[in-house]
Short mmCIF file of C-alpha atoms and ligand atoms in Angstrom, two decimals:
data_model
loop_
_atom_site.label_atom_id
_atom_site.label_comp_id
_atom_site.label_asym_id
_atom_site.label_seq_id
_atom_site.Cartn_x
_atom_site.Cartn_y
_atom_site.Cartn_z
CA MET A 659 40.55 156.49 48.44
CA LEU A 660 43.20 154.17 49.85
CA LYS A 661 46.61 154.19 48.16
CA LYS A 662 46.40 150.51 47.38
CA ASP A 663 43.37 151.32 45.14
CA LEU A 664 45.46 153.67 43.15
CA LYS A 665 47.31 151.71 40.60
CA VAL A 666 50.56 152.73 38.82
CA ILE A 667 51.78 151.90 35.34
CA LEU A 668 55.52 152.42 35.00
CA GLU A 669 57.28 152.19 31.57
CA THR A 670 61.09 152.43 31.21
CA TYR A 671 63.15 153.59 28.37
CA GLY A 672 66.96 154.20 28.00
CA CYS A 673 70.00 152.61 29.48
CA GLN A 674 70.67 150.12 32.21
CA MET A 675 70.86 152.96 34.72
CA ASN A 676 67.29 153.78 33.95
CA ILE A 677 66.32 150.11 34.30
CA SER A 678 68.06 150.00 37.68
CA ASP A 679 66.37 153.32 38.74
CA SER A 680 63.02 151.92 37.78
CA GLU A 681 63.49 149.02 40.14
CA THR A 682 64.26 151.54 42.94
CA ILE A 683 61.15 153.60 41.95
CA ILE A 684 59.06 150.37 42.21
CA ALA A 685 60.31 149.77 45.73
CA ILE A 686 59.70 153.41 46.72
CA ILE A 687 56.16 153.46 45.43
CA GLN A 688 55.24 150.00 46.74
CA THR A 689 56.47 150.96 50.23
CA ALA A 690 54.33 154.05 50.08
CA GLY A 691 51.28 151.74 49.54
CA TYR A 692 50.62 151.93 45.69
CA ARG A 693 50.08 148.83 43.57
CA PHE A 694 51.15 148.32 40.06
CA THR A 695 49.22 147.37 36.95
CA LYS A 696 49.72 147.00 33.27
CA ASN A 697 46.15 147.87 32.39
CA ILE A 698 45.40 151.34 31.35
CA MET A 699 41.70 150.92 32.25
CA GLU A 700 42.51 150.64 35.97
CA ALA A 701 45.47 152.99 36.23
CA SER A 702 45.44 156.25 38.27
CA ILE A 703 49.07 157.11 37.83
CA ILE A 704 51.26 156.65 34.58
CA LEU A 705 54.88 157.11 34.96
CA ILE A 706 57.45 156.99 32.11
CA ASN A 707 61.12 156.75 32.91
CA THR A 708 62.71 158.51 29.91
CA CYS A 709 65.83 158.81 27.91
CA SER A 710 67.26 161.83 26.08
CA ILE A 711 70.35 160.45 24.58
CA ARG A 712 69.16 160.95 20.89
CA GLU A 713 66.33 162.93 19.32
CA ASN A 714 64.62 159.55 18.35
CA ALA A 715 64.58 158.41 21.92
CA GLU A 716 62.64 161.48 22.83
CA LYS A 717 60.34 161.16 19.88
CA LYS A 718 59.41 157.63 21.01
CA ILE A 719 58.41 159.00 24.31
CA PHE A 720 56.41 161.79 22.95
CA SER A 721 54.37 159.43 20.90
CA ARG A 722 53.88 157.32 24.05
CA LEU A 723 52.75 160.43 25.90
CA GLN A 724 50.25 161.27 23.13
CA TYR A 725 49.03 157.75 23.26
CA PHE A 726 48.18 157.94 27.01
CA GLN A 727 46.81 161.60 26.54
CA SER A 728 44.37 160.29 24.00
CA PHE A 729 42.84 158.11 26.78
CA LYS A 730 42.62 161.14 28.90
CA LYS A 731 40.66 162.80 26.23
CA LYS A 732 38.22 159.98 26.23
CA GLY A 733 37.48 160.62 29.81
CA TYR A 734 40.00 158.24 31.61
CA LYS A 735 41.13 159.86 34.86
CA PHE A 736 44.88 159.41 35.53
CA ILE A 737 47.87 161.63 36.07
CA ILE A 738 50.97 161.40 33.78
CA GLY A 739 54.45 161.74 35.19
CA LEU A 740 57.69 161.94 33.24
CA LEU A 741 60.77 160.79 35.16
CA GLY A 742 64.32 160.41 34.16
CA CYS A 743 66.63 162.24 31.66
CA MET A 744 63.89 164.10 29.68
CA ALA A 745 62.31 165.24 32.93
CA GLN A 746 65.70 166.60 33.87
CA ARG A 747 66.43 168.15 30.50
CA MET A 748 63.06 169.76 29.77
CA LYS A 749 61.78 170.62 33.21
CA GLU A 750 58.68 172.87 33.33
CA THR A 751 58.44 172.82 29.41
CA LEU A 752 56.93 169.41 29.81
CA ILE A 753 54.18 170.81 32.04
CA LYS A 754 53.68 174.04 30.12
CA GLU A 755 53.81 172.76 26.46
CA TYR A 756 53.19 169.03 26.79
CA TYR A 757 50.53 168.93 29.57
CA VAL A 758 52.42 166.52 31.77
CA ASP A 759 51.20 166.51 35.46
CA LEU A 760 54.38 165.49 37.27
CA VAL A 761 58.04 165.93 36.33
CA VAL A 762 60.67 164.26 38.46
CA GLY A 763 64.42 164.11 37.68
CA PRO A 764 66.71 161.17 38.58
CA GLY A 765 67.90 162.89 41.79
CA SER A 766 64.47 163.07 43.48
CA TYR A 767 62.85 159.70 43.30
CA LEU A 768 62.84 159.38 47.14
CA MET A 769 60.20 162.18 47.06
CA LEU A 770 58.00 160.48 44.57
CA PRO A 771 55.19 159.50 47.02
CA THR A 772 54.76 163.09 48.21
CA LEU A 773 55.19 164.47 44.61
CA ILE A 774 52.55 161.93 43.28
CA GLU A 775 50.07 162.90 45.88
CA LEU A 776 50.41 166.67 45.05
CA ALA A 777 49.84 165.76 41.40
CA ILE A 778 46.83 163.66 42.18
CA ASN A 779 45.46 166.70 44.16
CA GLY A 780 45.60 168.67 40.94
CA GLU A 781 48.90 170.62 41.50
CA LYS A 782 51.29 170.52 38.53
CA THR A 783 54.33 169.17 40.34
CA ILE A 784 57.97 169.36 39.38
CA ASN A 785 61.25 168.42 41.15
CA THR A 786 64.57 168.32 39.34
CA ASN A 787 67.00 168.71 42.12
CA LEU A 788 69.97 166.73 41.22
CA SER A 789 71.71 166.29 44.50
CA TYR A 790 71.50 162.65 44.84
CA ASP A 791 70.38 161.48 48.16
CA GLU A 792 72.39 158.62 49.52
CA LEU A 793 69.28 157.51 51.30
CA TYR A 794 67.77 156.75 47.94
CA ARG A 795 70.83 154.61 47.10
CA THR A 796 70.54 152.64 50.46
CA ILE A 797 67.07 151.54 49.74
CA VAL A 798 68.24 149.96 46.48
CA SER A 799 68.69 146.71 48.44
CA LEU A 800 64.96 146.57 48.84
CA LYS A 801 64.22 146.97 45.30
CA SER A 802 62.02 144.68 43.54
CA GLN A 803 63.45 142.95 40.51
CA LYS A 804 62.10 140.23 38.14
CA THR A 805 64.85 137.92 39.05
CA ASN A 806 67.18 137.53 42.01
CA ILE A 807 69.75 135.69 39.69
CA PHE A 808 70.80 138.76 37.69
CA ARG A 809 71.04 142.09 39.50
CA PHE A 810 72.23 145.66 38.77
CA VAL A 811 74.28 147.40 41.49
CA PRO A 812 74.79 151.11 40.77
CA ILE A 813 78.24 152.19 42.18
CA MET A 814 78.39 155.70 40.77
CA SER A 815 76.31 158.11 38.73
CA GLY A 816 76.73 161.27 36.70
CA CYS A 817 79.53 162.30 34.35
CA ASN A 818 82.14 164.98 34.49
CA ASN A 819 83.48 164.35 31.01
CA PHE A 820 81.29 166.60 28.87
CA CYS A 821 81.83 164.88 25.59
CA SER A 822 80.76 167.74 23.20
CA TYR A 823 77.78 165.64 21.81
CA CYS A 824 76.38 164.23 24.95
CA ILE A 825 73.43 165.18 27.10
CA VAL A 826 74.18 162.91 30.03
CA PRO A 827 76.29 165.32 32.22
CA TYR A 828 73.25 167.68 32.02
CA THR A 829 70.66 165.02 32.89
CA ARG A 830 72.61 163.15 35.42
CA GLY A 831 74.83 165.79 36.93
CA LYS A 832 78.25 165.57 38.41
CA GLU A 833 80.00 162.33 39.13
CA LYS A 834 79.01 160.93 42.52
CA SER A 835 80.38 157.68 43.79
CA ARG A 836 78.15 155.65 46.08
CA ASP A 837 79.10 154.96 49.67
CA LEU A 838 81.30 151.92 50.00
CA LYS A 839 79.39 150.58 53.08
CA ASN A 840 76.07 150.69 51.05
CA ILE A 841 77.57 148.87 48.11
CA ILE A 842 79.04 146.14 50.31
CA ASN A 843 75.68 145.80 52.20
CA GLU A 844 73.71 145.50 49.10
CA ILE A 845 75.94 142.79 47.66
CA GLN A 846 75.87 140.91 50.94
CA ILE A 847 72.15 140.94 50.60
CA LEU A 848 72.30 139.71 47.01
CA LYS A 849 74.54 136.92 48.06
CA LYS A 850 71.95 135.73 50.57
CA ILE A 851 69.02 135.83 48.20
CA GLY A 852 70.79 133.62 45.66
CA CYS A 853 72.10 136.12 43.20
CA LYS A 854 74.44 134.60 40.53
CA GLU A 855 75.51 137.61 38.54
CA ILE A 856 76.03 141.15 39.48
CA THR A 857 76.58 144.11 37.08
CA LEU A 858 78.20 147.12 38.70
CA LEU A 859 76.73 150.22 36.96
CA GLY A 860 77.73 153.77 36.24
CA GLN A 861 77.93 156.29 33.43
CA ASN A 862 81.70 155.99 34.03
CA VAL A 863 81.79 152.96 36.08
CA ASN A 864 85.61 152.84 36.24
CA SER A 865 85.88 156.47 37.52
CA PHE A 866 84.57 155.21 40.74
CA PHE A 867 86.48 156.74 43.64
CA ASN A 868 85.67 156.63 47.31
CA LYS A 869 87.53 159.57 48.84
CA LYS A 870 86.79 158.72 52.36
CA ASP A 871 88.57 155.26 52.29
CA SER A 872 90.71 156.14 49.31
CA ILE A 873 89.15 153.23 47.27
CA TYR A 874 89.56 153.17 43.40
CA PHE A 875 87.54 151.07 40.94
CA HIS A 876 90.18 148.32 41.08
CA ASN A 877 90.11 148.23 44.81
CA LEU A 878 86.39 147.94 44.75
CA LEU A 879 86.37 145.21 42.02
CA GLU A 880 88.87 143.12 44.09
CA LEU A 881 86.98 143.62 47.29
CA ILE A 882 83.79 142.30 45.63
CA ALA A 883 85.53 139.50 43.75
CA LEU A 884 86.90 138.23 47.09
CA MET A 885 83.61 138.68 48.91
CA VAL A 886 81.47 136.76 46.52
CA PRO A 887 83.63 134.21 44.69
CA ASP A 888 80.56 132.30 43.38
CA ILE A 889 78.95 135.32 41.83
CA ARG A 890 79.91 136.52 38.41
CA ILE A 891 80.82 140.28 38.27
CA ARG A 892 80.34 142.53 35.31
CA PHE A 893 80.61 146.28 34.99
CA THR A 894 79.48 148.91 32.51
CA THR A 895 80.24 151.41 31.06
CA SER A 896 84.00 152.14 31.25
CA HIS A 897 85.55 155.16 29.87
CA PRO A 898 88.98 154.44 28.06
CA LYS A 899 90.68 157.28 29.91
CA ASP A 900 90.16 155.57 33.31
CA MET A 901 90.88 151.96 32.34
CA SER A 902 94.05 151.40 34.41
CA ASP A 903 96.55 148.62 34.24
CA LYS A 904 95.65 147.87 37.91
CA THR A 905 91.98 147.28 36.89
CA LEU A 906 93.08 145.04 34.02
CA GLU A 907 95.23 142.99 36.40
CA ILE A 908 92.36 142.53 38.73
CA ILE A 909 90.13 141.38 35.91
CA ALA A 910 92.79 138.85 34.84
CA LYS A 911 93.33 137.54 38.46
CA TYR A 912 89.88 136.70 39.47
CA ASP A 913 87.76 133.98 37.66
CA ASN A 914 84.48 135.45 38.85
CA ILE A 915 85.15 138.86 37.07
CA CYS A 916 83.82 138.39 33.57
CA LYS A 917 86.29 138.63 30.78
CA HIS A 918 84.44 141.33 28.82
CA ILE A 919 85.00 145.04 28.58
CA HIS A 920 82.64 147.47 27.01
CA LEU A 921 84.99 150.46 25.91
CA PRO A 922 83.28 153.08 23.71
CA VAL A 923 85.68 154.49 21.20
CA GLN A 924 83.19 156.64 19.26
CA SER A 925 85.58 157.48 16.38
CA GLY A 926 88.79 156.29 14.73
CA SER A 927 89.95 159.85 13.92
CA SER A 928 92.04 161.78 16.36
CA LYS A 929 90.69 165.00 14.92
CA ILE A 930 87.11 164.04 15.60
CA LEU A 931 87.96 162.54 19.09
CA ARG A 932 89.44 165.90 19.98
CA ALA A 933 86.30 167.68 18.68
CA MET A 934 84.17 165.27 20.75
CA ASN A 935 86.36 166.03 23.81
CA ARG A 936 87.03 162.33 24.40
CA LYS A 937 90.44 162.93 25.97
CA TYR A 938 92.34 160.33 24.09
CA THR A 939 93.68 159.83 20.54
CA ARG A 940 93.36 156.94 18.06
CA GLU A 941 96.88 155.86 18.82
CA TRP A 942 96.34 155.97 22.57
CA TYR A 943 93.12 153.91 22.34
CA LEU A 944 95.07 151.25 20.19
CA GLN A 945 97.74 151.10 22.67
CA LEU A 946 95.18 150.64 25.44
CA ILE A 947 93.58 147.74 23.46
CA SER A 948 96.95 146.06 23.12
CA SER A 949 97.62 146.31 26.86
CA ILE A 950 94.22 144.93 27.63
CA ARG A 951 94.87 141.98 25.23
CA ASN A 952 98.37 141.36 26.62
CA ILE A 953 97.13 141.32 30.30
CA ILE A 954 93.77 139.41 29.71
CA PRO A 955 94.29 137.33 26.47
CA GLU A 956 90.83 135.75 26.70
CA ILE A 957 89.03 139.21 26.92
CA SER A 958 86.18 140.17 24.60
CA ILE A 959 85.84 143.85 23.76
CA SER A 960 82.85 145.66 22.64
CA THR A 961 82.38 149.35 21.90
CA ASP A 962 80.12 152.28 20.87
CA LEU A 963 80.69 153.96 17.52
CA LEU A 964 79.26 157.33 16.53
CA CYS A 965 79.30 158.57 12.99
CA GLY A 966 78.31 161.87 11.33
CA PHE A 967 79.72 164.10 14.08
CA PRO A 968 79.97 167.78 12.85
CA SER A 969 82.74 168.07 10.22
CA GLU A 970 83.44 164.35 9.97
CA THR A 971 85.11 164.12 6.49
CA GLU A 972 85.12 160.79 4.48
CA LEU A 973 88.70 160.41 5.51
CA ASP A 974 87.77 160.56 9.16
CA HIS A 975 85.08 158.02 8.48
CA GLN A 976 87.58 155.78 6.83
CA LYS A 977 89.75 156.02 9.93
CA THR A 978 86.91 154.74 11.99
CA ILE A 979 86.63 151.73 9.59
CA SER A 980 90.33 151.02 9.57
CA LEU A 981 90.31 151.19 13.38
CA MET A 982 87.44 148.68 13.48
CA ARG A 983 89.48 146.41 11.06
CA GLU A 984 92.57 146.67 13.28
CA ILE A 985 90.81 146.01 16.57
CA LYS A 986 88.11 143.57 15.45
CA PHE A 987 85.65 144.41 18.26
CA ASP A 988 83.44 141.46 19.40
CA SER A 989 80.41 143.65 19.02
CA ALA A 990 79.36 147.29 18.88
CA PHE A 991 76.39 149.64 19.47
CA THR A 992 76.30 151.98 16.47
CA PHE A 993 74.84 155.43 16.22
CA LYS A 994 74.63 158.37 14.05
CA TYR A 995 75.05 161.80 15.47
CA SER A 996 71.93 163.47 16.82
CA GLU A 997 72.16 167.15 17.95
CA ARG A 998 71.26 167.52 21.60
CA PRO A 999 70.17 171.02 22.68
CA GLY A 1000 72.35 172.60 25.27
CA THR A 1001 75.52 170.53 24.54
CA TYR A 1002 78.73 172.17 23.44
CA ALA A 1003 78.42 170.66 19.93
CA ALA A 1004 74.76 172.03 19.59
CA LYS A 1005 75.92 175.45 20.69
CA TYR A 1006 79.23 175.84 18.80
CA LEU A 1007 79.42 173.32 15.92
CA SER A 1008 77.15 172.98 12.88
CA ASP A 1009 75.35 169.72 12.43
CA ASN A 1010 76.69 169.81 8.84
CA ILE A 1011 76.87 166.23 7.79
CA PRO A 1012 73.74 165.46 5.46
CA GLU A 1013 71.38 162.83 6.82
CA ILE A 1014 71.99 160.57 3.72
CA ILE A 1015 75.79 160.58 4.30
CA LYS A 1016 75.22 159.82 8.04
CA ILE A 1017 73.06 156.82 6.97
CA LYS A 1018 75.60 155.66 4.41
CA ARG A 1019 78.49 155.78 7.04
CA LEU A 1020 76.33 154.07 9.62
CA ASN A 1021 75.50 151.32 7.17
CA GLU A 1022 79.12 150.76 6.34
CA ILE A 1023 79.99 150.58 10.04
CA VAL A 1024 77.02 148.14 10.73
CA ASP A 1025 77.99 145.90 7.79
CA LEU A 1026 81.59 145.66 8.86
CA GLN A 1027 80.74 145.01 12.53
CA LEU A 1028 78.28 142.23 11.45
CA ARG A 1029 81.06 140.62 9.43
CA THR A 1030 83.54 141.01 12.33
CA SER A 1031 81.19 139.77 14.97
CA LEU A 1032 80.55 136.64 12.92
CA LEU A 1033 84.31 136.09 12.47
CA ARG A 1034 84.96 136.62 16.23
CA ASN A 1035 82.04 134.24 17.10
CA LYS A 1036 83.14 131.65 14.68
CA GLU A 1037 86.52 131.47 16.68
CA HIS A 1038 84.51 129.68 19.45
CA ILE A 1039 83.20 126.86 17.31
CA GLY A 1040 84.58 123.45 18.69
CA LYS A 1041 85.49 124.88 21.98
CA THR A 1042 83.93 124.01 25.28
CA THR A 1043 82.82 126.96 27.42
CA GLU A 1044 80.97 127.60 30.55
CA ILE A 1045 77.71 129.55 30.53
CA LEU A 1046 75.44 130.84 33.26
CA ILE A 1047 71.89 130.01 32.10
CA GLU A 1048 69.41 132.98 31.96
CA GLY A 1049 66.11 131.53 30.57
CA PHE A 1050 64.21 130.25 27.65
CA SER A 1051 64.85 131.40 24.09
CA LYS A 1052 62.08 133.74 23.02
CA ARG A 1053 61.67 131.78 19.83
CA SER A 1054 61.38 128.22 21.23
CA LYS A 1055 60.62 126.82 24.69
CA GLU A 1056 62.74 123.81 23.65
CA ASN A 1057 65.94 126.04 23.94
CA LEU A 1058 67.58 127.59 26.85
CA PHE A 1059 70.20 130.44 26.61
CA GLY A 1060 72.98 131.84 28.76
CA ARG A 1061 76.05 133.86 28.47
CA THR A 1062 79.67 133.08 28.55
CA SER A 1063 82.08 135.16 30.77
CA GLN A 1064 82.95 137.03 27.50
CA ASN A 1065 79.26 138.10 27.27
CA LYS A 1066 78.50 135.88 24.28
CA LEU A 1067 74.83 134.64 23.97
CA VAL A 1068 74.73 130.85 23.76
CA PHE A 1069 71.63 128.87 22.80
CA PHE A 1070 71.28 125.16 23.34
CA LYS A 1071 68.56 122.44 23.32
CA LYS A 1072 67.01 121.68 26.77
CA ASN A 1073 63.56 122.58 28.02
CA ASP A 1074 64.09 122.25 31.82
CA GLN A 1075 63.28 125.29 33.95
CA GLN A 1076 65.44 124.07 36.80
CA TYR A 1077 68.66 124.74 34.95
CA ILE A 1078 68.00 128.60 35.07
CA GLY A 1079 70.58 130.19 37.22
CA ASN A 1080 73.06 127.35 37.00
CA LYS A 1081 76.38 127.24 35.25
CA ILE A 1082 76.99 124.46 32.73
CA MET A 1083 79.64 123.51 30.08
CA ILE A 1084 78.49 123.90 26.46
CA LYS A 1085 80.40 122.56 23.39
CA ILE A 1086 79.88 125.36 20.73
CA GLU A 1087 78.86 124.01 17.31
CA LYS A 1088 77.58 126.88 15.36
CA ALA A 1089 77.85 130.69 15.32
CA SER A 1090 76.07 133.67 14.01
CA ALA A 1091 76.96 137.40 14.17
CA THR A 1092 74.88 137.78 17.38
CA ALA A 1093 74.98 134.34 19.10
CA LEU A 1094 76.64 130.94 19.52
CA PHE A 1095 74.73 127.63 19.38
CA GLY A 1096 75.94 124.49 21.09
CA LYS A 1097 75.27 121.23 22.97
CA SER A 1098 75.06 120.90 26.77
CA LEU A 1099 77.54 118.52 28.30
CA ILE A 1100 75.26 117.31 31.16
N1 LIG B 1808 79.06 156.79 29.46
C1 LIG B 1808 79.33 156.01 28.16
C2 LIG B 1808 78.09 156.07 27.21
C3 LIG B 1808 76.97 157.02 27.45
S1 LIG B 1808 75.75 157.05 26.15
C4 LIG B 1808 80.50 156.56 27.62
O1 LIG B 1808 81.16 157.39 27.95
O2 LIG B 1808 80.82 156.05 26.49
C5 LIG B 1808 75.83 155.75 25.12
C6 LIG B 1808 76.33 155.96 23.79
O3 LIG B 1808 75.38 156.76 23.06
C7 LIG B 1808 77.54 156.77 23.66
O4 LIG B 1808 78.65 155.95 23.81
C8 LIG B 1808 77.45 157.31 22.22
O5 LIG B 1808 78.02 156.49 21.28
C9 LIG B 1808 76.06 157.47 22.06
N2 LIG B 1808 75.54 158.91 22.00
C10 LIG B 1808 75.69 159.78 23.07
N3 LIG B 1808 75.21 160.95 22.63
C11 LIG B 1808 74.86 160.84 21.41
C12 LIG B 1808 74.38 161.76 20.37
N4 LIG B 1808 74.17 163.04 20.63
N5 LIG B 1808 73.97 161.28 19.26
C13 LIG B 1808 74.12 159.97 18.85
N6 LIG B 1808 74.70 159.09 19.75
C14 LIG B 1808 75.02 159.56 20.94
FE1 LIG B 1809 78.36 161.09 27.68
FE2 LIG B 1809 80.87 161.26 27.39
FE3 LIG B 1809 79.92 161.18 29.91
FE4 LIG B 1809 79.79 159.01 28.29
S1 LIG B 1809 81.69 160.05 29.06
S2 LIG B 1809 78.16 159.80 29.56
S3 LIG B 1809 79.55 159.86 26.24
S4 LIG B 1809 79.64 162.86 28.34
FE1 LIG B 1810 69.36 157.78 28.20
FE2 LIG B 1810 69.71 159.07 30.49
FE3 LIG B 1810 70.72 156.65 30.06
S1 LIG B 1810 69.79 160.10 28.49
S2 LIG B 1810 71.18 156.62 28.00
S3 LIG B 1810 68.56 157.21 30.15
S4 LIG B 1810 71.61 158.23 31.28
#
């Protein structure tokens, strides 16, 4: 059978890094001659790019796996491969206990064509070698994406921080910064093909360091800002400990660097931050926020909040609430602690906060954040702001939407496809906790 007759389904879960990796995977598999499909009836290969960050993320993937396996039981002939963080975390257990045919970790995607062939020939196949191959990073420029307008550019991967709750250092390995030449080449290609917004990606994006040329994250940001003055630049996720004044000054200096920082704080209690191994205190983080706002007054700041960590008391939780009141984040991703096997917290700390308390604390955090986001968004009413148009609103084809430099979603009435990818000025008239609504000035 020819490879082009073997069709692949690829599903992606997890963070932007996984979305970006899936684009690379598509390019690798297409180059090898396979074609893609969404129809299970004609699929020979099903690949699931997975996430391990919380137990629920894994549960979702196991139920997907069961769904596909139910078709196999009915006689459909395909192989099932698990890629990504669960593949890295669970390795051969996925083959032995969950009857997966192919297990490939995030460091081995270049080998996918060979590994798929082995699996098709009936061999249970596994590769979870984490030594990232720079070659795999160089082909990123070929990768197929839905749009040329908004593109991810991975600049580093892995994590050396070992926050005590987190599985990522085990699933993504040590921090590795991508070769400068490759990053620059890729951005030059993106410029040529009409890209309008680039998001630099990394688990700790601002820890980027190129030893060979002694280039730090702020040097890289400046280099890119100068190289593509018409392209908007975003980056995520930053670790507070690596957010230097130099980086802040570069963000302030260049118009094309978006005025938004995602800066996960996790908790407002220094005691819990120490137990989490976050490497900063509440006071230090507050000081950092005040420097950020001094240097970049128009900045918007979002965060991640994690409640119910082992031994978190009501007082610790109230410290998170008071930190939120003090900072007034523009938005936040909110989570309750989920024990991850193999992490420091799973080994040495007891998951001793009852589920009902975790839920209560999470609800308080979510409620407060919704009110704060609404307040923050209302500050924009009456102002005129530039947005880059991304597409049609899901709810109505009469409305387009885009984002401001501060990463605020803006909806406005217009049903003309040709505006997508353009920047326009919008007068903001209304705000909700999650979006702004306005009138286009063209
Ligand atoms: N590298 C980023 C975020 C990585 S994971 C950083 O350092 O902040 C994204 C978010 O998931 C984390 O910020 C944290 O809030 C959450 N998270 C990580 N592990 C978790 C766990 N075991 N249970 C619940 N939430 C978790
Ligand atoms: Fe996980 Fe902490 Fe690394 Fe972020 S910095 S990926 S939370 S270990
Ligand atoms: Fe999930 Fe892995 Fe990303 S665990 S959040 S897909 S790095």
